[in-house]
XYZ file of N, CA and C in Angstrom:
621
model
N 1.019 -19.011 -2.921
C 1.465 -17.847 -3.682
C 2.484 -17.062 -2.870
N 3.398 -16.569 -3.845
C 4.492 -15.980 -2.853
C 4.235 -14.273 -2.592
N 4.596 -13.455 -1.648
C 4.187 -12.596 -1.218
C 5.021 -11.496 -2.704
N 4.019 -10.507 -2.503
C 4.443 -9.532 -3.577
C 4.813 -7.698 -2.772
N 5.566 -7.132 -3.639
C 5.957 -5.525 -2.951
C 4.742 -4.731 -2.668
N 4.287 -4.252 -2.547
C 3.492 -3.343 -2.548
C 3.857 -1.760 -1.930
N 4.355 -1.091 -2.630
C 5.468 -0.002 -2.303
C 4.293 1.479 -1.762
N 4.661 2.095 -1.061
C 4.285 3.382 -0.749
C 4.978 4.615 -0.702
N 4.907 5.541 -1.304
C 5.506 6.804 -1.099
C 5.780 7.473 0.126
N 6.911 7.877 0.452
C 7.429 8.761 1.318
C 6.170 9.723 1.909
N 5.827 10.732 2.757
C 4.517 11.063 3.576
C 5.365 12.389 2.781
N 6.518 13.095 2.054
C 6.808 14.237 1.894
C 7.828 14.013 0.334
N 7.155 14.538 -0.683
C 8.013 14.548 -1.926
C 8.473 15.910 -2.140
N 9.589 16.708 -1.119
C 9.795 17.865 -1.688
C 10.103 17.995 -3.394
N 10.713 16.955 -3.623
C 11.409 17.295 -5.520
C 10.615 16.023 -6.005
N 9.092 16.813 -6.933
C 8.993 15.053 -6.959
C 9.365 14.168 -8.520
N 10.226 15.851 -9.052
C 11.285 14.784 -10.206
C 12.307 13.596 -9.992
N 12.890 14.393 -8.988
C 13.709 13.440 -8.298
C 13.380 12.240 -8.015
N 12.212 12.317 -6.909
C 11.229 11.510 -6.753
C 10.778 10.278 -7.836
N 10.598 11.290 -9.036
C 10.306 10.495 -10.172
C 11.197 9.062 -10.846
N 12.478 10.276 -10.372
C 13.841 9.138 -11.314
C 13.916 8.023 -10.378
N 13.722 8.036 -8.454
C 13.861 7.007 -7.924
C 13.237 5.750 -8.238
N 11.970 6.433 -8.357
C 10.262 5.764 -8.556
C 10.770 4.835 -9.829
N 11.305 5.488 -11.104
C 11.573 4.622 -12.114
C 12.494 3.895 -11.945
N 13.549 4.098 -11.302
C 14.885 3.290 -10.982
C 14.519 2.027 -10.426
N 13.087 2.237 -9.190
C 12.948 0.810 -8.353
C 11.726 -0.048 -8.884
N 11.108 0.884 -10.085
C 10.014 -0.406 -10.508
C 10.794 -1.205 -11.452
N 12.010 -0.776 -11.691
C 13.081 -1.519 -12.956
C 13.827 -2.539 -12.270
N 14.018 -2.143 -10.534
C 14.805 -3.050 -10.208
C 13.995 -4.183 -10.065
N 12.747 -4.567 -9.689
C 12.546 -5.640 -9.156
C 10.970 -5.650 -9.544
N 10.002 -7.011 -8.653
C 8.608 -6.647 -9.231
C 8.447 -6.214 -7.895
N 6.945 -5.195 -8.668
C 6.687 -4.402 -7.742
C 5.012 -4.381 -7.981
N 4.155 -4.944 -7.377
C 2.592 -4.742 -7.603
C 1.881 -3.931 -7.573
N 1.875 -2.737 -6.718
C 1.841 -1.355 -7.116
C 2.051 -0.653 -6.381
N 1.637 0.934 -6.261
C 2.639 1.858 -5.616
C 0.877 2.544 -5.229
N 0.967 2.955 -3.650
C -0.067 4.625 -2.831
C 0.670 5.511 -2.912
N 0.082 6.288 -3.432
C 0.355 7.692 -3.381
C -0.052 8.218 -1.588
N 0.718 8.564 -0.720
C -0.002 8.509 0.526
C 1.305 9.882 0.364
N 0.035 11.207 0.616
C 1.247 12.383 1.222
C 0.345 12.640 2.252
N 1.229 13.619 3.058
C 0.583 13.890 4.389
C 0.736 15.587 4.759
N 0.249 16.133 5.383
C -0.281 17.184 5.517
C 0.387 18.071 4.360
N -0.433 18.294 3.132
C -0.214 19.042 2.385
C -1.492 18.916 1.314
N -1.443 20.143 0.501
C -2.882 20.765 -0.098
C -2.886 19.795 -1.459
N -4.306 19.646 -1.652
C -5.124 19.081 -2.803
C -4.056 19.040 -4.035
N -3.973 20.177 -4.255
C -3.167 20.905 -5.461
C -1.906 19.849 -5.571
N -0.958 19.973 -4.321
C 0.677 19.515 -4.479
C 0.201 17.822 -5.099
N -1.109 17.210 -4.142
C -0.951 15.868 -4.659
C -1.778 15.584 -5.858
N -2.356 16.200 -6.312
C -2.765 16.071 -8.085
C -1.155 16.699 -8.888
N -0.494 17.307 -8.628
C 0.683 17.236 -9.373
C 1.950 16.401 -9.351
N 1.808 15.670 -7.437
C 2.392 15.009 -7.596
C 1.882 13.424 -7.910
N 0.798 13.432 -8.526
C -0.648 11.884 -9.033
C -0.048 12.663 -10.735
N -0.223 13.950 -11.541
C 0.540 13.510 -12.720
C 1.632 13.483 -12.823
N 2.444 13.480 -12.394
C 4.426 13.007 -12.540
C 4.420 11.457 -12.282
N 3.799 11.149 -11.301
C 4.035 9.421 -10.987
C 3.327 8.810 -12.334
N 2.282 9.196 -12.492
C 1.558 8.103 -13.228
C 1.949 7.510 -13.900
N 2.360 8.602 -15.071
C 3.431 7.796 -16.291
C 4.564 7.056 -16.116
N 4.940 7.059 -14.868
C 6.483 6.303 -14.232
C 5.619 5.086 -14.204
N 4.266 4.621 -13.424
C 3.940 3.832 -12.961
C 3.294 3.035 -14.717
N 2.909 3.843 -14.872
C 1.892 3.103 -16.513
C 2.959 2.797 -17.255
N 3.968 3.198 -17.642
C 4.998 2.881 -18.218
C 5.692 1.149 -17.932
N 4.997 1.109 -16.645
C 6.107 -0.243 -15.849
C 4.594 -1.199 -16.205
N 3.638 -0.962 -16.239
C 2.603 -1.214 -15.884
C 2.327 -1.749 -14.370
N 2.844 -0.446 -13.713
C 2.180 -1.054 -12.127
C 1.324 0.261 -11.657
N -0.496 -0.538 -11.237
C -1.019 0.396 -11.166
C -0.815 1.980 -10.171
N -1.306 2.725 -9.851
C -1.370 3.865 -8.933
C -2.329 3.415 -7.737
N -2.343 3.589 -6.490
C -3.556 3.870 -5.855
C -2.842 5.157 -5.060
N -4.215 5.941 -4.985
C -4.469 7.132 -3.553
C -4.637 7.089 -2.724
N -3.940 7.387 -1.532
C -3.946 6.986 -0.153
C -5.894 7.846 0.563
N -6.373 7.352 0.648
C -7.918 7.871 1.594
C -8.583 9.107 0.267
N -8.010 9.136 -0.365
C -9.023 10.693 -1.302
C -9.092 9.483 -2.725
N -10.938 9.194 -3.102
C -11.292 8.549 -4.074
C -11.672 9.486 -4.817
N -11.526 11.092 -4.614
C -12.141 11.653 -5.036
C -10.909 12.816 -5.583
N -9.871 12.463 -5.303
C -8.396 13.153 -5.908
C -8.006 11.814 -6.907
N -8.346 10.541 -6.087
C -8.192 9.585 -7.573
C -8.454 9.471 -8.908
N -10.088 10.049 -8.838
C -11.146 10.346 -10.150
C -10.012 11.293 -10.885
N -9.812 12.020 -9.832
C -9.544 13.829 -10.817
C -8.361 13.502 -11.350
N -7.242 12.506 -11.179
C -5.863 12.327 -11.073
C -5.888 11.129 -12.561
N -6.877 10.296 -11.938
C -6.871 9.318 -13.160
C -6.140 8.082 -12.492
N -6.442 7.903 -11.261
C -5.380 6.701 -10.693
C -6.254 5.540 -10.658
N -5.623 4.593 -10.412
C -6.233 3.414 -10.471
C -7.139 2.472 -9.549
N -7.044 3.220 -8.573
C -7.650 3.070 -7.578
C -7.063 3.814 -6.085
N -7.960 3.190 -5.198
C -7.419 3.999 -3.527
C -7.499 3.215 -2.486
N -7.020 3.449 -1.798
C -7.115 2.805 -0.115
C -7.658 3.664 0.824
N -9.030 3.022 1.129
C -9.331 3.968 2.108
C -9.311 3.092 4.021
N -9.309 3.837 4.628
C -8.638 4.180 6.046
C -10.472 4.003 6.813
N -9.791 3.725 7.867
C -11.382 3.069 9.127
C -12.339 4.764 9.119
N -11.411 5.941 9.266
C -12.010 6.920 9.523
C -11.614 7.903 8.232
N -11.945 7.442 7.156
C -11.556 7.703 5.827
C -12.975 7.979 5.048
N -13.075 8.101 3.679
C -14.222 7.789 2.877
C -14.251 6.155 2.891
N -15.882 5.877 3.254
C -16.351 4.457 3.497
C -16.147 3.655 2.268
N -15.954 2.306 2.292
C -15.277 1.913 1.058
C -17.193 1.387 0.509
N -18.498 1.875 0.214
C -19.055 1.737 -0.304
C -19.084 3.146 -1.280
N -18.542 4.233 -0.093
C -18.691 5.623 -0.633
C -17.386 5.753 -1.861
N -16.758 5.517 -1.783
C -14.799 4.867 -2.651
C -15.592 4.290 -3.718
N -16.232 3.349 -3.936
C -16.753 2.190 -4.748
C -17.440 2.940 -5.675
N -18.315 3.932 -5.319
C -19.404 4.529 -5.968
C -18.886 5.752 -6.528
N -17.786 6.248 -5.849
C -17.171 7.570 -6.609
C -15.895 7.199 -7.875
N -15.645 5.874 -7.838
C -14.540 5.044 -8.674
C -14.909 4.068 -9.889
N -16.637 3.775 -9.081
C -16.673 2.633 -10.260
C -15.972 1.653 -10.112
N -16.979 0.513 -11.162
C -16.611 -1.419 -10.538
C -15.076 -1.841 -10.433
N -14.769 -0.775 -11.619
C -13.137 -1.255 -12.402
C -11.923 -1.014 -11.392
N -12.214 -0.085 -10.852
C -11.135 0.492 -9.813
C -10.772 -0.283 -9.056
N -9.224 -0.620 -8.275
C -9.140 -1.321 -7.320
C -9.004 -0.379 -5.865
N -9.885 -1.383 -4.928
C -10.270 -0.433 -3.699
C -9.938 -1.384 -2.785
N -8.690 -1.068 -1.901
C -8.199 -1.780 -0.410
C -8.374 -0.758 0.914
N -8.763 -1.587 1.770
C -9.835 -0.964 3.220
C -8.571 -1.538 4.128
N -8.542 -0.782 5.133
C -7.638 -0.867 6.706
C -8.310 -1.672 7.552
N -7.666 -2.841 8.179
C -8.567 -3.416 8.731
C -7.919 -3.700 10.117
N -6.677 -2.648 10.399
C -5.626 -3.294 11.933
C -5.565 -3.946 11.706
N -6.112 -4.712 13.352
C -5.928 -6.125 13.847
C -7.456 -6.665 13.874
N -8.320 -6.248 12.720
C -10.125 -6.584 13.199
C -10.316 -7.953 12.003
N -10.706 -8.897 12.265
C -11.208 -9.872 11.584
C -12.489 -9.382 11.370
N -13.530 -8.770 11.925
C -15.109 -8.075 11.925
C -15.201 -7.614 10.678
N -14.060 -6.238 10.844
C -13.784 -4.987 10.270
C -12.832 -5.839 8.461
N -12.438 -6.686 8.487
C -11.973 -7.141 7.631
C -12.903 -8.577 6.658
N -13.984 -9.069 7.139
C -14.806 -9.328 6.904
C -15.859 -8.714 6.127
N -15.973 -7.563 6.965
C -17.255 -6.580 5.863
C -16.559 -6.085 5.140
N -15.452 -5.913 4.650
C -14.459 -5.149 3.864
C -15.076 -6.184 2.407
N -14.169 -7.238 2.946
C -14.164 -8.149 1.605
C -15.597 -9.120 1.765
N -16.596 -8.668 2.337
C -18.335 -9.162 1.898
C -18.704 -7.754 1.175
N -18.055 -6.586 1.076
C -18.746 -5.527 0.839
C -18.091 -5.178 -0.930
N -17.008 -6.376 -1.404
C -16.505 -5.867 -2.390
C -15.285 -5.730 -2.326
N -14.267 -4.835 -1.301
C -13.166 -4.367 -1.445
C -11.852 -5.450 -2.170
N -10.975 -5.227 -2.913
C -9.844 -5.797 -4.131
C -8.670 -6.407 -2.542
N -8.373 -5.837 -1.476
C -7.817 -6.298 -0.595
C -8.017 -5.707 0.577
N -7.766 -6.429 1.641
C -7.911 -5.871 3.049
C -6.184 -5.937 3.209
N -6.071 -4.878 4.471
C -5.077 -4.199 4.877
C -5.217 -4.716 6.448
N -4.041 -5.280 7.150
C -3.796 -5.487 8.374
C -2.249 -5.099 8.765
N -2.583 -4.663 10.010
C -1.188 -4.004 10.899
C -1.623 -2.711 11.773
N -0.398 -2.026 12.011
C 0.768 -2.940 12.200
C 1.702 -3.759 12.827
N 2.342 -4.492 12.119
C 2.864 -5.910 12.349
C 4.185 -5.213 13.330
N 4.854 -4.460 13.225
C 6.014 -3.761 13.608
C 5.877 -2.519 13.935
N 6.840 -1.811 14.787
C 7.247 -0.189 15.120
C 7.208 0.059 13.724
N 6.790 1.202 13.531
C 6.908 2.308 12.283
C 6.985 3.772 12.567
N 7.643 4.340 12.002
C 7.437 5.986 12.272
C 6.972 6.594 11.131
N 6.430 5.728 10.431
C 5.544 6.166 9.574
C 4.146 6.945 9.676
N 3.652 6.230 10.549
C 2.183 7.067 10.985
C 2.367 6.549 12.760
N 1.189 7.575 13.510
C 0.763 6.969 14.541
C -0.184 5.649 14.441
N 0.427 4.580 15.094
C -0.035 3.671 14.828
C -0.038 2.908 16.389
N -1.540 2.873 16.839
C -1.704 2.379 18.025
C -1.817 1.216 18.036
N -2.838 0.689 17.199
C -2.905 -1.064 16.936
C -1.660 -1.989 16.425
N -1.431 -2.747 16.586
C -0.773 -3.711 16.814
C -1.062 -5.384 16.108
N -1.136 -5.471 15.075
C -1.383 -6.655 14.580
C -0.640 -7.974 15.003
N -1.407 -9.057 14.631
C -0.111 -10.240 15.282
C -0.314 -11.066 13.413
N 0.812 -12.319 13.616
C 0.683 -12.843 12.510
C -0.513 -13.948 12.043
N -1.283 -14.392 13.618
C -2.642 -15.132 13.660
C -3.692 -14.287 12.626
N -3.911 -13.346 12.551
C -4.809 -12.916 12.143
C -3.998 -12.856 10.161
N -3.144 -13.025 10.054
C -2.972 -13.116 8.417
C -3.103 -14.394 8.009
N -2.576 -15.585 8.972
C -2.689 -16.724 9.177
C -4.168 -17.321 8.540
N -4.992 -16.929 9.531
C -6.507 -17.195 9.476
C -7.079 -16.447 8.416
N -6.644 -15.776 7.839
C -7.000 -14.577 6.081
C -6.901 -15.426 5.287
N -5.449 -15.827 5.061
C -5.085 -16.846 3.937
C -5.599 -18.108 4.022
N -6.121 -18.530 4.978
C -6.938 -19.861 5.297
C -8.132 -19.938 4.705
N -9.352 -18.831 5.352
C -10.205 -19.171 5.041
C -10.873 -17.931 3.726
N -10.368 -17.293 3.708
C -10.427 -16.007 2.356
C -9.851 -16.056 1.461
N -10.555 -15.466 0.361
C -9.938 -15.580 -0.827
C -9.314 -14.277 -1.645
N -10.428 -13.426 -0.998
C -10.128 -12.039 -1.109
C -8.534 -11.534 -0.929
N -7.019 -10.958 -1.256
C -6.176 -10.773 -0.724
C -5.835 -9.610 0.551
N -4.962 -10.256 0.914
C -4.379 -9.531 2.457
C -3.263 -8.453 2.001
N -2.954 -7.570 2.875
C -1.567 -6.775 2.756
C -1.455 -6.494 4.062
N 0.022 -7.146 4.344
C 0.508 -6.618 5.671
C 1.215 -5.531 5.343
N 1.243 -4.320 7.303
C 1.527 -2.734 6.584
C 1.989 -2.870 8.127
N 3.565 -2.268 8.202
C 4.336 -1.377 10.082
C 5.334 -2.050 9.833
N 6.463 -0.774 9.217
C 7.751 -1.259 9.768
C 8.180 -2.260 9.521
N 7.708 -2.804 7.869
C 8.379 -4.268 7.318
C 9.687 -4.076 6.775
N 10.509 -4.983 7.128
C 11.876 -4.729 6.496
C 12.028 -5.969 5.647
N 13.202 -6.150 4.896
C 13.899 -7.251 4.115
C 14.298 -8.028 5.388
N 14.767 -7.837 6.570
C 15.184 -8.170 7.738
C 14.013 -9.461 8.168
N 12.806 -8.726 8.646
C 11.918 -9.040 9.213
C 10.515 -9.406 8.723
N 10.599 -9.519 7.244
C 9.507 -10.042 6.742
C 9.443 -11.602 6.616
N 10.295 -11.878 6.857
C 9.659 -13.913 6.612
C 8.861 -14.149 7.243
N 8.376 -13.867 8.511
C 7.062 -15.087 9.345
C 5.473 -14.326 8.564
N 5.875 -13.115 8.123
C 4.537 -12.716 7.345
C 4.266 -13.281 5.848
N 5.370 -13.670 5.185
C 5.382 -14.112 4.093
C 5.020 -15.620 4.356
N 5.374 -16.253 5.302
C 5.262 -17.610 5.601
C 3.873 -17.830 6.216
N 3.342 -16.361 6.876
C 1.958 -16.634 7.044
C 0.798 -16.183 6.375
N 1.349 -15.822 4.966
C 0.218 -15.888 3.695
C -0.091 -14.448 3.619
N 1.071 -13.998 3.924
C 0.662 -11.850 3.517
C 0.948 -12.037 1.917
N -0.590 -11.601 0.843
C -0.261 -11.974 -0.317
C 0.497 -10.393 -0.716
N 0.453 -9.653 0.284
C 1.762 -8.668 -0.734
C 2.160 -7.500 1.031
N 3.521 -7.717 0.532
C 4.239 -6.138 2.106
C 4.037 -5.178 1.545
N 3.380 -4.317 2.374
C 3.425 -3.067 2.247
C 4.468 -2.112 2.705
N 4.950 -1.343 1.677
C 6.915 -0.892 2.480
C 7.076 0.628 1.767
N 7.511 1.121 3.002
C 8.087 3.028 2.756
C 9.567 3.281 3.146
N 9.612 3.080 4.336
C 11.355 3.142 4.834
C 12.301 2.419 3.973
N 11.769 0.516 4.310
C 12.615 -0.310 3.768
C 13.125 -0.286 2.324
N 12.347 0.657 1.230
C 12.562 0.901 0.473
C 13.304 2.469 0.242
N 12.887 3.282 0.133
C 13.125 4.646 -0.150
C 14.287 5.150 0.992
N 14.139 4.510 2.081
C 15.152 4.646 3.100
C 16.273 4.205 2.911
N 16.761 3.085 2.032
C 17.569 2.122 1.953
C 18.569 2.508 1.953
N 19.706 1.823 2.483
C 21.388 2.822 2.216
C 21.737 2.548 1.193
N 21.871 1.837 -0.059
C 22.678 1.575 -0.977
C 21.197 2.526 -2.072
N 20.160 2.877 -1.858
C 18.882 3.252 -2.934
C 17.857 2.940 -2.371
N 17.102 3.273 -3.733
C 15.805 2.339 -3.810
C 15.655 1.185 -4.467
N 16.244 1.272 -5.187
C 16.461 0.539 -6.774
C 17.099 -0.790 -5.804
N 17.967 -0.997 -4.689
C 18.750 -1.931 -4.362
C 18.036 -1.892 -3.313
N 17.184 -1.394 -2.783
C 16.219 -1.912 -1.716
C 14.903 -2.886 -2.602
N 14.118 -2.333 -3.582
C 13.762 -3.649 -3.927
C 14.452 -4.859 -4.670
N 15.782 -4.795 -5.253
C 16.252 -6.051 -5.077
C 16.483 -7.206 -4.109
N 16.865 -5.928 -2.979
C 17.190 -6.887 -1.609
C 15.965 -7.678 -1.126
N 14.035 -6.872 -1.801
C 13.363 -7.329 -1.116
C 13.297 -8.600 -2.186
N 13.110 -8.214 -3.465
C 13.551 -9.677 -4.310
C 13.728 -10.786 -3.987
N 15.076 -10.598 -3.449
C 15.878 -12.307 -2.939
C 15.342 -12.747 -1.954
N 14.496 -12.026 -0.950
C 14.284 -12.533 0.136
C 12.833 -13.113 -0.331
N 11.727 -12.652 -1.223
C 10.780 -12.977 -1.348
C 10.651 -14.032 -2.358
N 11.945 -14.456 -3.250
C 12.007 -15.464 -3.858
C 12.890 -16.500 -3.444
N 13.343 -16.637 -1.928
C 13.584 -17.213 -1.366
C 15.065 -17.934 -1.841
């Protein structure tokens, strides 16, 4: 199976109309499997308003929503699920505040252990990285491509690789069975857009 987008929001939506028109511009350009809502230091409030402006961008395309670590801003928001984080809400505690239907992906670094009980415990995908520098978050761990390698081998459950993936630098993860990139810069950063950042990731992922 060939690797799929898996897009994330910017950590700061000052305008998030604006925001909005990008958001629609790049699920049009290309496929896109779905989009975290991941903001960062800012109140309850800004991200339930900015969970109803996306949604309809996203339901419209039909690509679901997830919430970055709050299953419990997901409920209230109506999203489709969440990703929760090692020192996050526990993904049994996620499960039970979301219900069966929801899709729920767990952080797993560089832990085969930690990514194991993820997907024996239920979770829709495990999360490894990161694979690359990012200035996205502090990110101490360090993933290698052995450990996506050995995912796609013997699991069935899906993987998402997450640090600093570019159109540049994603082939040895795609070649080592990352069933979808996880991407913020390479997209929303892009010099020509967004909209022409997931095309660019397009060609490269359809080889």
């Amino acid at each position: 199976m060939a690797s799929e987008l898996y897009l994330i929001t910017p950590p700061r939506l000052p305008d998030v109309a604006a925001f909005c028109e990008d958001l629609g511009a790049a699920l049009d350009a290309g496929p896109v499997a779905c989009l975290q809502l991941r903001l960062k230091d800012v109140d309850d409030d800004a991200i339930l308003r900015a969970a109803d402006a996306i949604l309809p961008v996203c339901h419209q395309r039909g690509v679901p929503l997830l919430m970055n670590d709050r299953p419990d801003l997901a409920v209230k928001s109506g999203c489709d699920g969440c990703h929760v984080g090692q020192d996050d809400t526990p993904y049994a505690q996620a499960r039970k505040l979301m219900g069966p239907g929801a899709q729920i992906g767990v952080t797993c670094k560089n832990s085969r252990h930690l990514a194991m009980e993820a997907g024996e415990a239920g979770a829709d995908y495990v999360a490894f990285g990161a694979f690359f520098a990012t200035t996205s978050k502090d990110e101490s761990t360090m993933a290698s491509l052995e450990i996506v390698e050995w995912w796609a081998e013997m699991m069935t459950v899906p993987c998402v690789a997450i640090g600093g993936i570019t159109q540049q630098n994603c082939g040895p993860l795609v070649e080592a069975g990352a069933d979808f990139l996880a991407v913020i810069n390479a997209v929303w950063g892009y010099p020509d857009g967004p909209a022409a950042g997931v095309k660019a990731f397009e060609a490269v992922l359809k080889g």
